[in-house]
Amino acid sequence: MTTEARSARAGLRAIPGLVLSLAAVVAAACATGSSSATSPAEPEKVVRIGIQPIAQTDPALISSDSEVLIANQVYDYLIDIDESNRLAARLATDWSVSPDGLEYTFDLAQGVTFHDGSAFTARDVVWTFDRLRDPASGYPTADLYSGITDIRAVDDHQVTFTLLKTNPFFLFDLADNHALVLKADTAFPDRGFNGTGPYRVVEYVPPDRIVMEANTDYFAGAPQLDGLEITFFADTSSAVEALQGGQLDFIMGLSTPQYDSLTQADGVQTQIVDTNGFVAVRLRTDRSPGNDPRVIQALNLATDRQSLFEVVRRGYGSVGASSPIGPVYTDYFDPSASPPPRDPQAARALLEEAGYKEVLKLDMYMLNTGDYPDLGAALKAQWAEAGIDVSLQLVPEGVYYGEGKWLDVDLGITGWAHRPYPQFYLDVMLVCGAKWNESHFCDPEFDRLAGLAGSTSDLQTRASAYRQIQQILVDRGPLIVPYFFAQFGATSERVQGLKLKPFPGRTDFRNVSLAP
Amino acid sequence: MTRASTPAPLLEVQRLTVAYTRAGRSYDAVRQVSLTVQQGESYGLVGESGSGKTTLALSVMRYLPRSAAVRGGRVLLNGADLLTLDAKAMRRIWGRRIAFVPQDPHTSLNPSMRIGQQLGEGLSTDGLDQRQARQRALSLLADVHLPDPPRIAECYPHQISGGMRQRVLIAMAISREPQLLVMDEPTTGLDTTTQASILDLIRDLVRRRSMSILYVSHNLGVVAQMCDRVAVMYAGELLEDAPAARLYARPLHPYTQGLLDSVPRLGQNKRRVRLRGVAGRPPSPAETRSGCVFLARCPLAIDLCNDAPTLFETAEGHTARCHRWKEIEAGSADPRQPASRKAGPPRTPTIGREVLALQDVQVHFPLRRSLADVFSRRIRRVRAVEDVSLSIERGFALGLVGESGSGKTTLGLTILGLVERTSGEIHLLGKPLPSVIAGRSPGTLARMQMIFQDVDESFVPTMSIAEILRRPLIRLSGSPPDEASSKAISLLEAVHLPPEFADRFPSELSGGERQRVAIARAFASKPEVLVADEPISSLDVSVQAAVLNLLNDIQVVRDSGLIFISHDLAVIGYISDVIAVIYLGRLMQVAPAAEIFEPPYHPYTEALLSAIPLIDPRGKQERIRLQGDAPSPVDVPRGCPFHTRCPRFLGNLCKEVDPPEQRTASGGMIRCHISLDELKAVQPRVFAFSSPVEGSG
Amino acid sequence: MSRYLVRRLGFVVLTVFLTSIVIFSVIQVLPGDVARVILGREAGQAAVDQLRQELGLDLPAPVRYLRWIADFVRGAWGESFSLRTAVLPLVARRLSNSLLLAAVVLGLAVPLSVGLGVMAGLRQDSFLDNVVSMGSLALVGLPEFVTGLVLIQVFALQLGLFPASSSLADSSGLGGKIAQLILPSLTAALVLLGYLARLTRAQVIEESGKPYVRTAVLKGLPRRTVILRHILRNALMPTVTVVAISFGWLLSGLIVIEAVFNYPGLGSLLVFAVSRRDLPVIQAISMLAVVGYALANLSADLVYAALNPRLRLE
Amino acid sequence: MSASQGGRSRFRQAVAILFQQRSSAIGTSITLIFVLAALFGPVVAPYGLNQQLTSATFQPPSLAHWFGTDQLGRDVFSRVLLGARDILAFAGVGTLLAIILGATIGLFSGYTGGVVDEIIMRAFDGLLALPAMLLALLLLASLASSDLSVIIVLVVVYTPIVARVVRSVVLSVKELAYVRAARLQGEGLGWILYRAILPATYPALAVEGALRFSYAIFLIASLGFLGIGFQPPSDNWGMMVSDARQLTSAAPWALYFPAAAIAVVVVGVNLLADGLKRIAQTPPDPRS
């Protein structure tokens, strides 16, 4: 009985005991955690960044803002693009073009070393670009650089690119997101971070975070920060809260409401930059129902771009029309090429004429992130008034792009990121048979004008071709471009010198500093 | 123990009214009840379910469920009103001055505490240290005749049998020498032989320690044997209160009389006497009443009875709540229910009328516990029925009597094909019967039907009575549906139920009515053989007689064979023409009804007869008590299965050798090593009533 | 007892085996081309096909199952498709984070909920009981993401007491890490609290009504003894079991909470892996959850057996 | 008293029990209100689910917009009201199918017993070892995002649970007298399972059904919050909450009202389940 009584009491005592042991577990876990944590004597100047998780670290394959942002800190471009879409020197300190426009020679910065300590030479540039342009590689840059016939190191600090034909945008092409210079003969570019860039990777814990320290040997001068601590957030709302809660210093890729709410938040600086990034609502033109121009016309008539711009983007950015050439391109943009005003009744009439008596039912595909759901919802509401019943299909990025769905579906909304010049859009998304011609648009006149603009070195000729193209797209093009968006970012109050770029992933942290 | 010698009563309940609240309505479970228990007195409280007897007992303990509330009255213990005390004050009274022995020993002990500890903890509150408490606990276990107290003390409740647990609860109750024991059906649910020894124990303890008892029970025999004074409760009211001998001999309330007439006396047989019982059904607690609560069922009801009678003092210490008690006492009014029909003529079994024959029927179950056991081939077997041979004649009733675990129900189910037999043959009308139902044709199924023990579980609750009766007609008798409906009505009439019952659901019927429907269903397909498994044991006493009579009448009229299974030898003796006593799956004795009550008995039969509490406080009974509990059918002893408990155990012969089946002159059988003559010589008649019992053989 | 143990262990193994088949077959029907997902939107078809072959995605399903289960048992959990990193350390790190969170959750929820449940159960229909009953019910009904968002708004953004996000980054240090655990564990603890308190209360009420409690009371035992030795001893048995089981629940039940707080646990990794079709990671997490769940069940059984003499003595 | 009266009095008793205790009365009322909202929401809602009042974005709750408007000028009250239909229909249909399927399997498995029962129950153990949320995520990741997928998930997740509950009732009932009587009557398996045994499982099924229903609502809302299995602009409350997370400072009402809707309906159904449990435990009215 004695033992029994004791065990009964022991059972009751086990409850606080359990609590104590749990507390011990917690303490132990925290302790082990702290041993690996650096406990700095003085506060380090580390900027804490919250971005979407990444999938790629090989510069040749990166695509999202997050991936580019990381690569851009670790590696260097030969030529960079500044926040005003102008070319800027980076590893290439200077360059010259042969009179026939076919040979470009670059002077490379001296005394540059990779993070592993090896020296940077022209051979690394040759290897990098040969890799990127190798048609067998399947890299997205293979097409872009197919006009290059030869890349040659003149000496350790000079390199020459030879082109098949003239390309007025060649220097911009060299500034492409993927064109980060790797150490020659890097076997697995996706497994390491051996760049020349301003920050070197200290720790990469996928998919949690990546920690970088300043490259004090950076050829253009050591960054002012001690390092970057990048944490991945699957949900940007969560990152916004973390910024507001003082746990982050920089976030980007915000939705409009998030930006709006942050403009009023304490302790937060917001950033906004106009870009030529846009969303294209497009209907496949090569099969029913999009092969009937009346249907596309009806969609145009059913859409109130201004309203979409104001509701979805709340007036940030600029209203769009029917072409990918936006007002950011001051040389090329034609404000007069505008679609007819919204007229749902006319749209309905057109559809009836086209044989859709009651209602036109369509599935509309788009990503399930960002403003897409809002835009989809707003479009659905507008179109409903014209007798178009749209069913929204929101898919994750991996499905939309990964399975080629975006190239296949009839009706889709695709986002196109900012580019420093407009030719890219025409060549990959609208020229007959182009690789990403999601609308399957095919127009000989358009193709001729696009070809002309892409090869002439004369600005006037090019500008005129672009203007005609804008008119063609208004008249018979497959796209509805509701707006060109502004990009939003936000920083904590202590961040200084940060300028959000039109492609936010290219944002530079070389000259960012922290207020004391 | 006369009243004069103890002027200060121990317990006085004065005009107690207790009400329950259910589904927002409240109704009285106990109304204006007064009673007095003297020092050293055993006071019996008899009543059927719903009579309020348990509520009264719990009120005395001042431990009512949350839904119950005392609406008036007082409970005085030694003159102090318990109802005014708070829980703290009660804690000094509970256990020390009044103790409680509950009905269900299985749930009344803490399952996760050792027996010794549970016994000891009450003692520790009296200031005993742990060692003393343990010593005292062990001696208490010995006091209640538990073998090996140190071992029992270390056991958890689930490790000991129900009878042992009840002894533990009794030990617990007497552990602090209380003045009053409140016992709520302490032996209900126990086997007859176990009950007998527990009752002996209680009687013994009370006498030695001069405690008083408030003994609550539905069992007239138990109360007759246990109590000095008996009160009868009905529908929350106390109807009669008298010294036991007087109450059983000269009841002055028609309900008391009816109750006594509802149960057969040991040795009575249906061929000679007909039970009277009580007409109608017991009132439901929610019914609103005015006038006499027994009015609706009373054979003597007159206009006056619409005014509620008070408790009349008919004699010193005898009260009755009846306006006509004087006429009853004088004999000018007969409180007995009118006898309905005459019993059928006596018959004797004749050859050639056999409907069902069992030949060496054996039923074993594998005791499967898990897949692992199957693989390790450690399957143990329950030997439920062992080599049973029996035959049933047309128009006759075979009674199968045995205690729980004896295999009597399994045997019934085996005959019907609901349990597969392991070996042996069964012939129905001379044709071999397939082992399980699946192999039997509808025609065969129609010839054998069953009445089940639990009336609450006999019917699909969502089916109307008409539907219930139509199914066997359609499935087994091939009646077209419309014809089945009218036949269902006539079946209802055959069991004396009004035709409008056809539209009712089982839950709307009383237990007795449901069992009538069960009888109707069983007879719907005109069976040759009917198996009735404890058909009245879940019914209230006052309606048992009617059901028994009905079953008997229909069986006789239809001339079918009846197998009546029961643990109650009195009931079996009443209904049966032939009686088979079964123990651990073996038939120990088979005898014509009259013969079973006379020597020679099988020693087990002898013990059973001795264990049955006679409904006669002054009756005489040999005291033969069995030791311990019946072995489990998994471990049936070798030799004679009864040898482990047999009071007439001979020695190794019984242990080793299967006893022979000795035939009696009348064609009966006794399975024993002791010869019939020797048995007859050493065995007196086990029981004797104080006065001759009508129709007893 | 040992027989019981062996039986339970066998049951665990069988369950894990059966569930592994469920997991594998569910994952086999995942849409989307894994190779394409790995290489991204801009890779060429030839490279994709080659990768498919390298990953063994072209083999028949049963072969892949056997390979996978054998590898899993050996601890060769493969490499994450999307993260290009070994699955085992990745999952192990996330698991330890989730375990840490789960431990804190239980540490918070169990004593509080058992205490409240017992008090409410013993004083049925009292004011305290009503508060506990309604409060715990509301907590049970409140989705984790709502609780989490409200807690973030109030404690992180309005009051600025605790971090809004729980990424457990190194720079936050020990204090920072502990602070980061508070809101997510509070969120889960509130859910668990409601559940456990309700369960405990119901158990206490049920046991209080049993005849053996009446026996104990009518022995004249002090109220404290009746409660501690009789009621609680039996009433808390299911609670202890549920606590053990809820540890298994926490490992996967934290999915939503981890998503809300960007907590680097198994749950958020699973959501991430599902969105990336990262089969090795999905499989590993599911298997871990199953093994964890089965072990939690096993320990629940064992604890129950240890407390319950009926099972102990079997 | 006729047959229907008997049934009706039992029904009346059940209603009385439900409304006799405050908590279950509240639960029943809440459930009824939401069911009414689901049935008549589209008729009553002042605005459409996706109707945008471009001039009235970010309106706080007012008489015109009881729950305010969101960033697109959508009326939150209308969205919450219209959301009731979706979530209750999904949860209801999913639960109902799981109950039908689970009851059938449980009846068959429990009554038949033996090896078949063993195999079915072990397979269900395997399914049940996967926590519901995990299983739902796995299934939804592998099925195409559609209404049907969500239903399938609910059925897969809940069928084993229902089957277990039913089976345990069957085991307790199958040796009872009325089942034996049915066998003696020569009734077939179907009749025994569905006419004789099934009614005995109704109380357990009702309680289990209500509980599963509330869990289903919870699960659907959580999936909506994670953005898995549902498409915006969905009327899934969880997804509304997730969408509105970015509005916590600009339009918190867009977050809190759908969140409250989930909580209220889950609590309501839970309370109803408690009430049903009490009905199941209450014997029929002694008067009848």
GROMACS .gro file of C-alpha atoms in nm, chain A residues 232-397:
model
  166
  232PHE     CA    1   1.292   3.364  -4.741
  233PHE     CA    2   0.923   3.436  -4.691
  234ALA     CA    3   0.669   3.231  -4.879
  235ASP     CA    4   0.404   3.487  -4.796
  236THR     CA    5   0.495   3.849  -4.858
  237SER     CA    6   0.230   3.961  -4.610
  238SER     CA    7   0.433   3.787  -4.346
  239ALA     CA    8   0.743   3.974  -4.460
  240VAL     CA    9   0.552   4.301  -4.445
  241GLU     CA   10   0.460   4.226  -4.085
  242ALA     CA   11   0.821   4.139  -4.010
  243LEU     CA   12   0.936   4.471  -4.157
  244GLN     CA   13   0.678   4.655  -3.950
  245GLY     CA   14   0.782   4.456  -3.648
  246GLY     CA   15   1.143   4.568  -3.697
  247GLN     CA   16   1.274   4.227  -3.799
  248LEU     CA   17   1.359   4.320  -4.159
  249ASP     CA   18   1.524   4.610  -4.335
  250PHE     CA   19   1.422   4.556  -4.694
  251ILE     CA   20   1.137   4.390  -4.877
  252MET     CA   21   1.024   4.406  -5.238
  253GLY     CA   22   0.760   4.265  -5.466
  254LEU     CA   23   0.480   4.422  -5.265
  255SER     CA   24   0.120   4.426  -5.364
  256THR     CA   25  -0.052   4.760  -5.396
  257PRO     CA   26  -0.245   4.736  -5.070
  258GLN     CA   27   0.073   4.637  -4.895
  259TYR     CA   28   0.254   4.936  -5.037
  260ASP     CA   29  -0.035   5.159  -4.950
  261SER     CA   30  -0.049   5.043  -4.595
  262LEU     CA   31   0.327   5.075  -4.555
  263THR     CA   32   0.324   5.435  -4.674
  264GLN     CA   33   0.130   5.510  -4.358
  265ALA     CA   34   0.330   5.286  -4.128
  266ASP     CA   35   0.574   5.419  -3.874
  267GLY     CA   36   0.943   5.347  -3.908
  268VAL     CA   37   0.916   5.237  -4.271
  269GLN     CA   38   1.041   5.405  -4.587
  270THR     CA   39   0.864   5.307  -4.906
  271GLN     CA   40   1.017   5.289  -5.250
  272ILE     CA   41   0.838   5.310  -5.579
  273VAL     CA   42   0.978   5.298  -5.932
  274ASP     CA   43   0.800   5.309  -6.265
  275THR     CA   44   0.883   5.019  -6.495
  276ASN     CA   45   0.785   4.874  -6.824
  277GLY     CA   46   0.680   4.560  -6.645
  278PHE     CA   47   0.323   4.481  -6.741
  279VAL     CA   48   0.064   4.217  -6.743
  280ALA     CA   49  -0.074   4.093  -7.070
  281VAL     CA   50  -0.421   3.952  -7.093
  282ARG     CA   51  -0.419   3.753  -7.412
  283LEU     CA   52  -0.637   3.515  -7.605
  284ARG     CA   53  -0.482   3.261  -7.836
  285THR     CA   54  -0.534   3.379  -8.191
  286ASP     CA   55  -0.471   3.050  -8.365
  287ARG     CA   56  -0.785   2.870  -8.259
  288SER     CA   57  -1.142   2.926  -8.157
  289PRO     CA   58  -1.260   3.149  -8.006
  290GLY     CA   59  -0.959   3.379  -8.041
  291ASN     CA   60  -0.918   3.321  -8.413
  292ASP     CA   61  -1.226   3.537  -8.464
  293PRO     CA   62  -1.103   3.900  -8.451
  294ARG     CA   63  -1.449   4.004  -8.333
  295VAL     CA   64  -1.399   3.812  -8.012
  296ILE     CA   65  -1.070   3.984  -7.939
  297GLN     CA   66  -1.227   4.315  -8.027
  298ALA     CA   67  -1.511   4.238  -7.791
  299LEU     CA   68  -1.271   4.161  -7.509
  300ASN     CA   69  -1.105   4.496  -7.572
  301LEU     CA   70  -1.439   4.672  -7.569
  302ALA     CA   71  -1.541   4.497  -7.249
  303THR     CA   72  -1.230   4.612  -7.069
  304ASP     CA   73  -1.188   4.939  -6.887
  305ARG     CA   74  -0.812   4.966  -6.856
  306GLN     CA   75  -0.821   5.289  -6.659
  307SER     CA   76  -1.048   5.133  -6.403
  308LEU     CA   77  -0.832   4.821  -6.372
  309PHE     CA   78  -0.528   5.042  -6.331
  310GLU     CA   79  -0.692   5.243  -6.060
  311VAL     CA   80  -0.855   4.958  -5.877
  312VAL     CA   81  -0.583   4.697  -5.894
  313ARG     CA   82  -0.279   4.921  -5.895
  314ARG     CA   83  -0.446   5.211  -5.722
  315GLY     CA   84  -0.295   5.445  -5.977
  316TYR     CA   85   0.066   5.343  -5.923
  317GLY     CA   86   0.247   5.302  -6.255
  318SER     CA   87   0.070   5.394  -6.574
  319VAL     CA   88  -0.236   5.281  -6.765
  320GLY     CA   89  -0.169   5.050  -7.054
  321ALA     CA   90  -0.307   4.994  -7.401
  322SER     CA   91  -0.245   4.705  -7.636
  323SER     CA   92   0.129   4.689  -7.676
  324PRO     CA   93   0.427   4.607  -7.456
  325ILE     CA   94   0.584   4.943  -7.531
  326GLY     CA   95   0.512   5.164  -7.236
  327PRO     CA   96   0.571   5.525  -7.139
  328VAL     CA   97   0.897   5.436  -6.966
  329TYR     CA   98   1.047   5.417  -7.315
  330THR     CA   99   1.018   5.786  -7.379
  331ASP     CA  100   1.182   5.756  -7.718
  332TYR     CA  101   0.940   5.499  -7.851
  333PHE     CA  102   0.611   5.529  -7.670
  334ASP     CA  103   0.316   5.655  -7.875
  335PRO     CA  104   0.037   5.790  -7.652
  336SER     CA  105  -0.196   5.825  -7.951
  337ALA     CA  106  -0.209   5.451  -8.011
  338SER     CA  107  -0.494   5.387  -7.773
  339PRO     CA  108  -0.774   5.133  -7.786
  340PRO     CA  109  -1.140   5.239  -7.816
  341PRO     CA  110  -1.319   5.332  -7.490
  342ARG     CA  111  -1.507   5.065  -7.301
  343ASP     CA  112  -1.846   4.973  -7.443
  344PRO     CA  113  -1.985   4.649  -7.301
  345GLN     CA  114  -2.297   4.670  -7.515
  346ALA     CA  115  -2.092   4.693  -7.831
  347ALA     CA  116  -1.882   4.405  -7.706
  348ARG     CA  117  -2.194   4.198  -7.646
  349ALA     CA  118  -2.319   4.282  -7.992
  350LEU     CA  119  -1.989   4.178  -8.145
  351LEU     CA  120  -1.997   3.850  -7.960
  352GLU     CA  121  -2.351   3.781  -8.075
  353GLU     CA  122  -2.237   3.855  -8.424
  354ALA     CA  123  -1.956   3.608  -8.374
  355GLY     CA  124  -2.210   3.346  -8.275
  356TYR     CA  125  -2.198   3.367  -7.895
  357LYS     CA  126  -2.566   3.428  -7.837
  358GLU     CA  127  -2.601   3.379  -7.467
  359VAL     CA  128  -2.266   3.389  -7.305
  360LEU     CA  129  -1.905   3.326  -7.384
  361LYS     CA  130  -1.754   3.096  -7.127
  362LEU     CA  131  -1.379   3.101  -7.082
  363ASP     CA  132  -1.124   2.971  -6.835
  364MET     CA  133  -0.871   3.237  -6.749
  365TYR     CA  134  -0.533   3.115  -6.620
  366MET     CA  135  -0.296   3.316  -6.409
  367LEU     CA  136  -0.058   3.288  -6.118
  368ASN     CA  137  -0.202   3.266  -5.771
  369THR     CA  138   0.025   3.535  -5.633
  370GLY     CA  139   0.062   3.912  -5.633
  371ASP     CA  140  -0.204   4.124  -5.798
  372TYR     CA  141  -0.315   3.851  -6.034
  373PRO     CA  142  -0.609   3.736  -5.823
  374ASP     CA  143  -0.731   4.094  -5.786
  375LEU     CA  144  -0.685   4.166  -6.153
  376GLY     CA  145  -0.859   3.846  -6.246
  377ALA     CA  146  -1.146   3.929  -6.016
  378ALA     CA  147  -1.177   4.280  -6.154
  379LEU     CA  148  -1.164   4.161  -6.514
  380LYS     CA  149  -1.419   3.893  -6.442
  381ALA     CA  150  -1.654   4.158  -6.310
  382GLN     CA  151  -1.602   4.390  -6.608
  383TRP     CA  152  -1.640   4.120  -6.866
  384ALA     CA  153  -1.949   3.978  -6.703
  385GLU     CA  154  -2.131   4.291  -6.815
  386ALA     CA  155  -2.048   4.207  -7.173
  387GLY     CA  156  -2.175   3.853  -7.143
  388ILE     CA  157  -1.836   3.695  -7.097
  389ASP     CA  158  -1.829   3.444  -6.817
  390VAL     CA  159  -1.476   3.388  -6.703
  391SER     CA  160  -1.374   3.115  -6.464
  392LEU     CA  161  -1.051   3.207  -6.289
  393GLN     CA  162  -0.786   2.938  -6.271
  394LEU     CA  163  -0.513   3.037  -6.035
  395VAL     CA  164  -0.211   2.816  -6.051
  396PRO     CA  165   0.121   2.814  -5.874
  397GLU     CA  166   0.421   2.941  -6.063
   0.00000   0.00000   0.00000
